[in-house]
Coordinates of C-alpha atoms and ligand atoms in Angstrom, one line a residue:
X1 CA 72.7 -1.8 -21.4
X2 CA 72.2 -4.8 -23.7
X3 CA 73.8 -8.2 -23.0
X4 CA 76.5 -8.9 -26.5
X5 CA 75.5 -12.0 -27.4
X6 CA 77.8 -14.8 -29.2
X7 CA 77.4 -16.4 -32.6
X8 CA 76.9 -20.0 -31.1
X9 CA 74.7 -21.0 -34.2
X10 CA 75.8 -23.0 -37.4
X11 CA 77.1 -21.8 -40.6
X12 CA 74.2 -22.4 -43.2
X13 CA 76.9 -24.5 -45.2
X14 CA 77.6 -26.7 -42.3
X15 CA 78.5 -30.5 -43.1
X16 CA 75.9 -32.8 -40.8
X17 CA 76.3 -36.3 -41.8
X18 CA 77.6 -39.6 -40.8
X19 CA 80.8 -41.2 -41.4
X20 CA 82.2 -45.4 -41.9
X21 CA 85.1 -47.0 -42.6
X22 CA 85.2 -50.0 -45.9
X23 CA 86.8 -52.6 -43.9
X24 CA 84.5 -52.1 -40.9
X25 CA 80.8 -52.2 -43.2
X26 CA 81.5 -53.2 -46.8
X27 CA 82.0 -57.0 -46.5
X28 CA 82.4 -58.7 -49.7
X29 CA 85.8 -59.0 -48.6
X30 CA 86.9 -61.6 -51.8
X31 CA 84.2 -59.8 -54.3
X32 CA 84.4 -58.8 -58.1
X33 CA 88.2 -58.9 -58.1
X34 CA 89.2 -57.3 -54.5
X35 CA 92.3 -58.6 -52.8
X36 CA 92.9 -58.9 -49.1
X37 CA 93.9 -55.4 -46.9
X38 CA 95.4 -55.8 -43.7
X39 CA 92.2 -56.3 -42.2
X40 CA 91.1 -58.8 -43.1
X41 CA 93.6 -60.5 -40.8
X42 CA 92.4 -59.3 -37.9
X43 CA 90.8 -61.5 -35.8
X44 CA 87.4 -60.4 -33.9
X45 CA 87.2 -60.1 -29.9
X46 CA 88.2 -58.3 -27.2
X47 CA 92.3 -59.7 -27.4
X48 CA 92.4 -58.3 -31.5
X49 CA 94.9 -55.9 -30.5
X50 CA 97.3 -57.7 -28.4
X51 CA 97.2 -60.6 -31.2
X52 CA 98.3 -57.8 -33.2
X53 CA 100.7 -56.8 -31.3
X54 CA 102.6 -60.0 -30.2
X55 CA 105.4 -61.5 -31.8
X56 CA 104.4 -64.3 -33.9
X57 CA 101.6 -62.5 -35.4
X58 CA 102.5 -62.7 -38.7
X59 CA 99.7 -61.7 -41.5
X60 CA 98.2 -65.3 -41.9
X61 CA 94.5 -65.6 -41.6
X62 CA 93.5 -69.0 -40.4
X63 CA 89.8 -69.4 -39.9
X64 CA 90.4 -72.5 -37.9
X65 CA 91.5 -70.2 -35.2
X66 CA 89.8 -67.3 -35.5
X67 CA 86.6 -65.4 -36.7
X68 CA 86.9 -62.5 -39.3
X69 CA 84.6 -60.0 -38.9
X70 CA 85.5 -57.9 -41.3
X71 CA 85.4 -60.2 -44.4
X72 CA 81.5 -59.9 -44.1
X73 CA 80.8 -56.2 -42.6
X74 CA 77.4 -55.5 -42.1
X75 CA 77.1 -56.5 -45.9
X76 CA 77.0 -52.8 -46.9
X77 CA 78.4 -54.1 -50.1
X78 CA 75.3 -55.6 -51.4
X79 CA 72.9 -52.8 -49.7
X80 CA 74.3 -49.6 -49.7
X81 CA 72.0 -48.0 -51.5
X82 CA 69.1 -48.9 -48.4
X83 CA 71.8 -47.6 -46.2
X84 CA 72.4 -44.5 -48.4
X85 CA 68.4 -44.2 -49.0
X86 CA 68.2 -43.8 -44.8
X87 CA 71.1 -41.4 -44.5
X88 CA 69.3 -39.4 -47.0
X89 CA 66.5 -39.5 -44.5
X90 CA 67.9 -38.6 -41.9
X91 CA 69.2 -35.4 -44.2
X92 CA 72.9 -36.2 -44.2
X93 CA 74.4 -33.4 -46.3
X94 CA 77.5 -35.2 -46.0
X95 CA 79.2 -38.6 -46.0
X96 CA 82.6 -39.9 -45.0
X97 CA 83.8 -42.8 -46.2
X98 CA 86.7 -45.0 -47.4
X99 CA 87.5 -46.3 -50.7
X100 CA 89.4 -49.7 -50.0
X101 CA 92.4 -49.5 -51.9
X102 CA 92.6 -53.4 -52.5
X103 CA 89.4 -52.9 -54.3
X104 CA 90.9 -50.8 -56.8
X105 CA 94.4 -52.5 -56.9
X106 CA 93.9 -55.8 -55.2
X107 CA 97.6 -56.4 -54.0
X108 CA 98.2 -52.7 -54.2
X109 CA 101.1 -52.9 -56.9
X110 CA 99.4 -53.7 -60.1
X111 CA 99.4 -50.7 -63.2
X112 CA 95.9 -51.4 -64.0
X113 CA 92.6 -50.8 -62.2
X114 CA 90.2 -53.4 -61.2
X115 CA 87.3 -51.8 -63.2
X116 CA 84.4 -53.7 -61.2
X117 CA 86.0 -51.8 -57.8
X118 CA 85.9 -48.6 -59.7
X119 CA 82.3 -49.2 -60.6
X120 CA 81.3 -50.2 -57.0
X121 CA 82.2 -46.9 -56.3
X122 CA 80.8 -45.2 -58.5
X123 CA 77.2 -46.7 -58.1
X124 CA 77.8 -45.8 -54.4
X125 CA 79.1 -42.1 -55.2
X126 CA 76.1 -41.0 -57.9
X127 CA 73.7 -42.8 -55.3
X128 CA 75.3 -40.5 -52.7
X129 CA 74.9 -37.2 -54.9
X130 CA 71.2 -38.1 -56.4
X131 CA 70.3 -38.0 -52.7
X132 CA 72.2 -34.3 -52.6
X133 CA 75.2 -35.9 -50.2
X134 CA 78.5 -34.8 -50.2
X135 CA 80.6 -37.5 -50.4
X136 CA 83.8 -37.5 -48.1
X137 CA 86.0 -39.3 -49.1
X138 CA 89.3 -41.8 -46.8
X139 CA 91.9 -42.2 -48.7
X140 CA 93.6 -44.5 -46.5
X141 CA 91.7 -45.7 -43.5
X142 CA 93.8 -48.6 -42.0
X143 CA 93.3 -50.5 -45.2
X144 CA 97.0 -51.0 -46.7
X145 CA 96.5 -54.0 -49.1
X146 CA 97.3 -57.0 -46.9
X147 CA 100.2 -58.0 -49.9
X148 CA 102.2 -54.5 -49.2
X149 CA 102.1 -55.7 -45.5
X150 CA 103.6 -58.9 -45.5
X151 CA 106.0 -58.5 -48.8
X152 CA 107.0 -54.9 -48.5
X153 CA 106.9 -54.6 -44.5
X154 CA 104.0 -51.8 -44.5
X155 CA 104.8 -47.8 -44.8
X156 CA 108.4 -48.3 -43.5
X157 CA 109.0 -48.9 -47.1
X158 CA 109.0 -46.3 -49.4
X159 CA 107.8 -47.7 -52.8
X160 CA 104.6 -47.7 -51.1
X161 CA 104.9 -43.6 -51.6
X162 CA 104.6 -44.6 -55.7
X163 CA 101.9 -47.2 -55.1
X164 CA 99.7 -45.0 -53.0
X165 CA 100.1 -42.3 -55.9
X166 CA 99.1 -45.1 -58.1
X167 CA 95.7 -45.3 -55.9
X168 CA 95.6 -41.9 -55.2
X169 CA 95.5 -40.8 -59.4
X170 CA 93.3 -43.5 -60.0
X171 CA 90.9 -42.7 -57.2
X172 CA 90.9 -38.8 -57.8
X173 CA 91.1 -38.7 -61.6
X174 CA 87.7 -41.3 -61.6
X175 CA 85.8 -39.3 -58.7
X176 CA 87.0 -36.3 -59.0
X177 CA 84.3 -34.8 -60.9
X178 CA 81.7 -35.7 -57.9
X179 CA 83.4 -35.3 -54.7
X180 CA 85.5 -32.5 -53.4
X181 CA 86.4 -33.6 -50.0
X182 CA 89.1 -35.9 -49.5
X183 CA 91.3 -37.0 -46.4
X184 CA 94.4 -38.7 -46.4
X185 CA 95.5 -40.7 -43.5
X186 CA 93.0 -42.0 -40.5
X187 CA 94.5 -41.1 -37.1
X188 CA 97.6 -41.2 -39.1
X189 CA 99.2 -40.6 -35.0
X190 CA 97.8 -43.6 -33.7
X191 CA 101.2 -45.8 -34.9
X192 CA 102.5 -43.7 -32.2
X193 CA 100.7 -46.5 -29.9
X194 CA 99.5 -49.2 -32.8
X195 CA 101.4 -49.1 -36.1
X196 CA 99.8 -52.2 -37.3
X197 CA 96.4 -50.3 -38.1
X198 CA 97.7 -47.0 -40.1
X199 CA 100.8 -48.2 -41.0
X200 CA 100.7 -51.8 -41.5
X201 CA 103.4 -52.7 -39.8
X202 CA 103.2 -55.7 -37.1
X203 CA 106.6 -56.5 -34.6
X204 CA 107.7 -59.1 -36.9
X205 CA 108.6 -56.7 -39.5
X206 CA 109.9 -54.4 -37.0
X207 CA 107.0 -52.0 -35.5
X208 CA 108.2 -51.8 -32.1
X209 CA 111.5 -50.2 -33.9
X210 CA 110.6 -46.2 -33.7
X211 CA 113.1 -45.3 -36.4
X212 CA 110.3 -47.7 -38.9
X213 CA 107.5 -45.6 -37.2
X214 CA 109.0 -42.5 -38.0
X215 CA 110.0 -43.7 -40.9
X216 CA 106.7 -44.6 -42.5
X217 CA 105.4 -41.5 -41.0
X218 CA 107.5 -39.3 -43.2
X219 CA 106.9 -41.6 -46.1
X220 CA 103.0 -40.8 -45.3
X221 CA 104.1 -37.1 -45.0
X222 CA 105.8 -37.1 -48.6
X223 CA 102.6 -39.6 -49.8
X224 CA 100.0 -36.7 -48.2
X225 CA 101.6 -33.7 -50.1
X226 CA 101.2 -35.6 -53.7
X227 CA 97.8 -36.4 -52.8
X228 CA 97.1 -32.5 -52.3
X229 CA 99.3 -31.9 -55.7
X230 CA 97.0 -34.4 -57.2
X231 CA 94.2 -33.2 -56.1
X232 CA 94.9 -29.6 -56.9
X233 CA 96.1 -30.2 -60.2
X234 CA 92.7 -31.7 -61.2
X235 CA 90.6 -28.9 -59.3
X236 CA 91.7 -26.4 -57.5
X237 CA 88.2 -26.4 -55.5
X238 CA 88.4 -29.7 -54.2
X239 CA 89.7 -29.8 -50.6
X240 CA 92.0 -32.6 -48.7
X241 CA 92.5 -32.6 -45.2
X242 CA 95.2 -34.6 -43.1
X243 CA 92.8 -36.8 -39.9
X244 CA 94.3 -36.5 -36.7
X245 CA 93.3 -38.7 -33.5
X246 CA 93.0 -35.9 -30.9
X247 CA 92.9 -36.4 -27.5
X248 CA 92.8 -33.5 -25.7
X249 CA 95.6 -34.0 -22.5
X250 CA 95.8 -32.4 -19.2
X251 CA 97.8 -32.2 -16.7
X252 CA 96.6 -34.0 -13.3
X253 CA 97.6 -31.5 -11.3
X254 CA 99.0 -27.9 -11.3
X255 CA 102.4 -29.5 -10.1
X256 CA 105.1 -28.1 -13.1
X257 CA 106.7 -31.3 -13.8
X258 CA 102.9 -32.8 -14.9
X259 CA 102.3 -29.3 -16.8
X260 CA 105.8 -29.7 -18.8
X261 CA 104.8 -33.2 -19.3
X262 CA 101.6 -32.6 -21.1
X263 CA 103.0 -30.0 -22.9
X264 CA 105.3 -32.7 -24.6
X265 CA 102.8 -35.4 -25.0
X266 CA 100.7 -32.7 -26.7
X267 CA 103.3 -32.2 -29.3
X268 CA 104.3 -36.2 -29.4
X269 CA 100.8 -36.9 -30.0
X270 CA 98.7 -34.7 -31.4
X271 CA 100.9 -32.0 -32.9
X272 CA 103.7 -33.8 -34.4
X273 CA 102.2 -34.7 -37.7
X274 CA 99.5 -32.5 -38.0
X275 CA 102.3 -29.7 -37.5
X276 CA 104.3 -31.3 -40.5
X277 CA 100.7 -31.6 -42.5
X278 CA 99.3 -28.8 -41.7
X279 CA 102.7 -26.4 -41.1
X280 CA 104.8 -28.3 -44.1
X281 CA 108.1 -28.5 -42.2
X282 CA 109.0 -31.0 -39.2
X283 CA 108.4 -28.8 -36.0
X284 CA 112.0 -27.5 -34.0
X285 CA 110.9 -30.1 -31.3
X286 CA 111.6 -33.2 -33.4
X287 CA 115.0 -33.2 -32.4
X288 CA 113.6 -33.9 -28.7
X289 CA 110.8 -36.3 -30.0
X290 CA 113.7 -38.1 -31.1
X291 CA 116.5 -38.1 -29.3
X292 CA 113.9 -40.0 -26.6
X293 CA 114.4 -43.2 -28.8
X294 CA 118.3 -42.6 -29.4
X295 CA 117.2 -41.5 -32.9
X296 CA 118.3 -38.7 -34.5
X297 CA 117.2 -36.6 -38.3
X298 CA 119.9 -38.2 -39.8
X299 CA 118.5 -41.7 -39.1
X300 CA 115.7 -41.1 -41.5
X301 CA 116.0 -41.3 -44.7
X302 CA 114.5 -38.3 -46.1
X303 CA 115.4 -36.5 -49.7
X304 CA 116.1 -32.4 -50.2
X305 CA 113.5 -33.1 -52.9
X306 CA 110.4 -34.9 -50.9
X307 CA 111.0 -32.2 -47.7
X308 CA 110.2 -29.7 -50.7
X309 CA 107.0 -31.1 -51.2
X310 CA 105.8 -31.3 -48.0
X311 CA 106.5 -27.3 -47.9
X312 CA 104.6 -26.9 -50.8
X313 CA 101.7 -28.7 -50.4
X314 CA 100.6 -28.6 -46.7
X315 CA 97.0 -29.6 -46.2
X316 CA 93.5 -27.5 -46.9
X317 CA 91.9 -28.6 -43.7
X318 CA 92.5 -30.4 -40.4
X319 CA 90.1 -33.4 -39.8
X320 CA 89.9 -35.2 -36.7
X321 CA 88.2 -38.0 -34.9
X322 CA 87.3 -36.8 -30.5
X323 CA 85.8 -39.8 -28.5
X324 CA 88.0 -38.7 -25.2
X325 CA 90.6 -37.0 -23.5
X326 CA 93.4 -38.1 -21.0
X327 CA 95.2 -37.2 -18.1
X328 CA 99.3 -37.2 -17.7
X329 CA 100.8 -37.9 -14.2
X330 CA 104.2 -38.2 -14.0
X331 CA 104.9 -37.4 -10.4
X332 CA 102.6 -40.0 -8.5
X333 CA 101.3 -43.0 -9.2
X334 CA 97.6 -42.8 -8.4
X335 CA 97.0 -46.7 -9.6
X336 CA 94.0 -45.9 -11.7
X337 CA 94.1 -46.4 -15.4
X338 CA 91.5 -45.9 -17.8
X339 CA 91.2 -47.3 -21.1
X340 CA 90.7 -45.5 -24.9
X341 CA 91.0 -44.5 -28.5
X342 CA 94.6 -46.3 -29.1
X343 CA 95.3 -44.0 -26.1
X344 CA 94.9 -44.8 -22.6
X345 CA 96.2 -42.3 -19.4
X346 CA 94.9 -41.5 -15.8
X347 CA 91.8 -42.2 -14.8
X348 CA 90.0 -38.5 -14.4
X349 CA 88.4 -38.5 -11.2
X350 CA 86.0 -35.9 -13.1
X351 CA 84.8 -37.6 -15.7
X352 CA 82.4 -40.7 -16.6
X353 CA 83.6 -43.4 -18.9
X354 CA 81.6 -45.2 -21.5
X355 CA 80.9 -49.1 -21.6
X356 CA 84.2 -49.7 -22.8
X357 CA 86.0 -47.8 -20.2
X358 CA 86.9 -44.4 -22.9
X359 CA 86.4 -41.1 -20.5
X360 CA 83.3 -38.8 -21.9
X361 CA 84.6 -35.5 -22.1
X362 CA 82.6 -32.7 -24.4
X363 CA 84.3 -29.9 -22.4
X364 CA 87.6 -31.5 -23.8
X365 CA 86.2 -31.0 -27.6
X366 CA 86.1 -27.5 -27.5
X367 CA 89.1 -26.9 -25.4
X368 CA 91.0 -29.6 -28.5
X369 CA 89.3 -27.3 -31.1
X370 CA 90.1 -23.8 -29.7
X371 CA 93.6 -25.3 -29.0
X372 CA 94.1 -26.3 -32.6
X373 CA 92.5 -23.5 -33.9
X374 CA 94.5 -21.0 -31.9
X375 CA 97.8 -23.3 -33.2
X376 CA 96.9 -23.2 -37.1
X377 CA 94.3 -21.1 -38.1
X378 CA 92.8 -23.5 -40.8
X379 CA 89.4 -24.6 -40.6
X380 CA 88.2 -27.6 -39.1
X381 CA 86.2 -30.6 -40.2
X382 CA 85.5 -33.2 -36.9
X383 CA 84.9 -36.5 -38.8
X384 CA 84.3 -38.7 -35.7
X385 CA 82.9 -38.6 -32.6
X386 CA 80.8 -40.7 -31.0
X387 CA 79.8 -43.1 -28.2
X388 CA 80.4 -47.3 -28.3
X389 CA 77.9 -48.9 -26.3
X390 CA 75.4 -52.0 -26.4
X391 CA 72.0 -51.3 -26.9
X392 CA 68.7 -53.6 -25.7
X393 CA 67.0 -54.5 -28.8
X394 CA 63.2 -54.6 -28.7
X395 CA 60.2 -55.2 -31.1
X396 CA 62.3 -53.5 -34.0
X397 CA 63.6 -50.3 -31.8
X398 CA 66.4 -49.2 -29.2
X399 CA 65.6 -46.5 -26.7
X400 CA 69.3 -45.1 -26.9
X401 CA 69.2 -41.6 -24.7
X402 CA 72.7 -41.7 -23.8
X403 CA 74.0 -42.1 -27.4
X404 CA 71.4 -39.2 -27.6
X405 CA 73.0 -37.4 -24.4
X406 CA 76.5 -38.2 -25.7
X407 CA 76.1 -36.3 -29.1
X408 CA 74.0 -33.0 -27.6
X409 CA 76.5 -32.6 -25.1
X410 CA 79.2 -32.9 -27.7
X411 CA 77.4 -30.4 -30.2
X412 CA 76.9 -28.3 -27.6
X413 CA 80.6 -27.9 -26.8
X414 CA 80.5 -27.6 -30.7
X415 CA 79.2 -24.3 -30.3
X416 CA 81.0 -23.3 -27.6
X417 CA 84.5 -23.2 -30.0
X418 CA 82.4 -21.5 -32.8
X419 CA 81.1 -19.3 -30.4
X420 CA 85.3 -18.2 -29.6
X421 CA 85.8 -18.1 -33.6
X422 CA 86.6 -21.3 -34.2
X423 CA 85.7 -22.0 -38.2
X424 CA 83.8 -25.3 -38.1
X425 CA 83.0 -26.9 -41.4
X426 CA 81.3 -30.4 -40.5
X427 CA 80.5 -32.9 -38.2
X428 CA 80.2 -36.4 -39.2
X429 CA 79.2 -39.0 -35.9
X430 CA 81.2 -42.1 -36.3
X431 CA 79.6 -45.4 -37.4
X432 CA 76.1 -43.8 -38.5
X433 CA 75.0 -47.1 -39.1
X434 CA 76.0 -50.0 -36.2
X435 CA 79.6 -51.4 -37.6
X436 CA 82.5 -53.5 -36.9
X437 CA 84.4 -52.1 -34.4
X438 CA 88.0 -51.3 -35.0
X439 CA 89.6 -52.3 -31.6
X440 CA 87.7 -55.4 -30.8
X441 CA 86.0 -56.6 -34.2
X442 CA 83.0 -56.5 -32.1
X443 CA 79.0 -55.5 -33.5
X444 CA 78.1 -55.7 -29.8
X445 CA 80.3 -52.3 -29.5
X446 CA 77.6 -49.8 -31.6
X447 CA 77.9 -46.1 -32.4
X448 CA 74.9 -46.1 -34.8
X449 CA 71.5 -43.7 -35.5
X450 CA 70.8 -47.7 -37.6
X451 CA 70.7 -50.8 -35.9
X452 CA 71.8 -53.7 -37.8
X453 CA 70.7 -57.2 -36.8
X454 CA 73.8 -58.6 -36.3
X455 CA 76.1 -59.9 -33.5
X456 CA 79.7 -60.9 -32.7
X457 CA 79.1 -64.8 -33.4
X458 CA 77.9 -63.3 -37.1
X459 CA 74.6 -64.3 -36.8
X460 CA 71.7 -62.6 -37.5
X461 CA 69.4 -60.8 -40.0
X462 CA 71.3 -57.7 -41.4
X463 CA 68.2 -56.0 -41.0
X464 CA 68.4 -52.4 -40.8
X465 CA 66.1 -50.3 -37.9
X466 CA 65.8 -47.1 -36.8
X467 CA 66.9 -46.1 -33.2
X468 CA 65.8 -43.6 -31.1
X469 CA 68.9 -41.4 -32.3
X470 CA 67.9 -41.4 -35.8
X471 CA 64.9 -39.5 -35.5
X472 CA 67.0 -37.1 -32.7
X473 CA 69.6 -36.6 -35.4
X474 CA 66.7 -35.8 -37.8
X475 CA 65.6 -32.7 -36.1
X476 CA 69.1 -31.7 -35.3
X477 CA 69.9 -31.6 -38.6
X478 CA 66.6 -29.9 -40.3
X479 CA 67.3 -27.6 -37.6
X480 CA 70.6 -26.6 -38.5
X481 CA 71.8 -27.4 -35.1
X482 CA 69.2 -25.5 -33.2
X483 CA 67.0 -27.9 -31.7
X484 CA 69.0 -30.4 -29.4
X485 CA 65.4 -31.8 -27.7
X486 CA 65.2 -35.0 -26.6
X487 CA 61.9 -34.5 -26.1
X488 CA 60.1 -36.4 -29.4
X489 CA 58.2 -39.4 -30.2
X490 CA 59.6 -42.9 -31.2
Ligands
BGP501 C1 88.8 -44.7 -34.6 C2 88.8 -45.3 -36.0 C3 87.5 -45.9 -36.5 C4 86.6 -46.4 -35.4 C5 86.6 -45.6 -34.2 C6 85.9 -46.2 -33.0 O1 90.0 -45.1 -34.0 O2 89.2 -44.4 -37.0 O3 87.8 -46.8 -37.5 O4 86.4 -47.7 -35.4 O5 87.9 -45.2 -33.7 O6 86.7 -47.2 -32.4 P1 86.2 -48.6 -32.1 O7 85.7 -49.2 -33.3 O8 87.5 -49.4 -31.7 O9 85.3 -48.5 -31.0

């Protein structure tokens, strides 16, 4: 009898590339017109979060207390089309990035473009496709306009549902013609845990109210479905997914009660919106979701008219960043905690973590992507992934096998959910090139196949090398997935 053997490989059309963020590389952060987005007020270091997060934080940047990593980037601003020119070598047939929106509208309510944003972009898009990369494009990746945080009080409010159309028109009508992938929100359920990043909303205007949270979540909702209108109206062949933070959950232990209760933190978490996206109706268990912060439907102020939009125009494509998964105890308290993405949870007795304390978990990818697959039935586009660690810079190179290890094992459980049907359309590693980090606004914190000569004080070079990864990620891609080796010369 002959063995049946499973499609593990890649479709031919697969999307390998690498993917960034505008506020973490571009710098240039007061450049050819752009106003301040909300990150530029975010301080670097490990305590970025909790600053955030406390009281009297309250929008102002003061560089007599703090550093702002951000407002320089790794200066991709000035040389993206070196860092464009090695993506293309590394055979990227993909990349994800942001457009900032304060860029285009600099505080975010003007009527009018700023044309020298516009033309950044396009320079950086038509330097994208002469190099035969298919640009990806964030529409919103943590980058309200800093002037929509601090005088309308973030996505609680719903005007910015017009002035995100605004951006959204401008951004699709201009590009359109060259790029057919876009996403809407990053992690848009990450204000479950931080609503300062997607939502721009800090605890002095009111984040640690959930009736705002779920407020601004719906007003991204309604924003998300005329971004797919937009974007269909113009052509019908250009895709937009929703991006969804997952992290896979179990239970710690077979006991019911910790079953039940990752069955509800799955739909909290990492159902809720991408069932409104992806579904186009608020699931039956919002009632519950709810009624846990004394809040009920009726609290929110949502129109007959904007709940018909969502129906109509649910999403092409889910999209999703997978760095880690987490454990939910609810029975015992087994005193060990372990850090992550937004997300912490149990320490896993059977998992490693990384540097920075996240738990590495492939075997959770393709249990997140069967389980979303099996919920939705849309294809699925994972547009980060990745592994934060420091890396011992020598004579121009960085030996980096376990950024190596971390991405085989990860593709490998790739194929694993293709293998059980799952329809896979991309991969895009985050921070292809070393970046500021998101959580802690450090450089020393780097995901990238490029090393930039830079560190947290902001000295340094901003020369670009190539890592050990880069040549790694090289062969994976000529390969079409196929050849994994670590086994090559550097
Ligand atoms: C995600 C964000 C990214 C990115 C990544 C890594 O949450 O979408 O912007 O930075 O995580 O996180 P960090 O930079 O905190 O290591």
């Amino acid at each position: 009898m002959t063995r049946v053997e499973l499609q593990t490989g890649f479709p031919s059309d697969f999307l390998w590339g690498g993917a960034t963020a505008a506020n973490q590389l571009e710098g240039g952060w007061d450049e050819d017109g752009r106003g301040p987005s909300i990150d530029d007020a975010f301080p670097g270091g490990k305590e970025r979060l909790n600053i955030l997060s406390s009281e009297d934080f309250d929008w102002t940047i003061d560089p007599q207390k703090y550093r702002y990593p951000n407002h320089i980037g790794i200066d991709h601003y000035h040389r993206y089309k070196e860092d464009i020119a090695l993506f293309a070598e590394m055979g990227f047939k993909c990349y994800r990035f942001s457009i900032s929106w304060s860029r285009i509208f600099p505080k975010g309510t003007e009527t009018e473009p700023n044309q020298k944003g516009l033309a950044f972009y396009d320079s950086l898009i038509n330097e994208c496709v002469k190099h035969h990369i298919e640009p990806v494009i964030t529409l919103a990746h943590y980058e309200t306009p800093l002037y929509l945080a601090k005088h309308y009080g973030g996505w609680q409010n719903k005007q910015l549902v017009t002035v995100f159309d605004r951006f959204v028109k401008t951004v699709i009508h201009h590009f359109g013609d060259r790029c057919h992938y876009f996403l809407t929100f990053n992690e848009i359920n990450s204000a479950a845990t931080f609503p300062v990043l997607g939502q721009a909303m800090v605890p002095s205007t009111g984040a640690k109210q959930k009736k705002n949270v779920f407020q601004a979540w719906h007003n991204q909702f309604v924003a998300s479905a005329m971004a797919v209108q937009t974007a269909h109206t113009f052509d019908a062949d250009i895709k937009v997914g929703n991006m969804l933070l997952l992290a896979t959950s179990y239970a710690y232990n077979a006991d019911p009660k910790n079953q039940l209760a990752t069955l509800r933190h799955n739909q909290d978490f990492n159902y809720f919106c991408t069932d409104v996206q992806v579904r186009g109706a608020y699931p039956a268990y919002t009632k519950r979701l709810l009624a846990q912060y004394n809040l009920t439907l009726a609290d929110l102020d949502r129109t007959e008219a904007e709940l018909a939009l969502i129906q109509q125009y649910p999403v092409d494509f889910i999209s999703l960043s997978y760095y880690m998964s987490t454990a939910i105890n609810v029975t015992e308290d087994t005193g060990a905690t372990a850090n992550g993405n937004l997300i912490g949870g149990v320490k896993n007795p059977y998992l490693k973590s990384s540097d920075w304390g996240w738990q590495i978990d492939p075997t959770g990818l393709t249990i997140g992507l069967e389980e979303l697959y099996d919920r939705y039935q849309k294809p699925i586009f994972i547009v980060e992934n990745g592994l934060g660690a420091r890396d011992d810079f020598k004579d121009g190179k960085v030996y980096d096998d376990y950024r190596i290890d971390f991405l085989k094992s990860h593709i490998e459980a790739m194929q694993v959910a293709i293998a059980d049907g799952v329809e896979l359309m991309g991969y895009t590693p985050w921070g292809c090139i070393d970046l500021v980090s998101a959580s802690t606004g450090e450089m020393a914190k780097r995901y990238g196949f490029i090393y930039v000569d830079l560190d947290d004080a902001g000295e340094g070079t901003f020369d670009r090398f190539k890592k050990k990864s880069f040549y790694w990620y090289q062969q994976v891609i000529a390969s079409n997935g196929a050849n994994l080796s670590n086994d090559l010369s550097y």
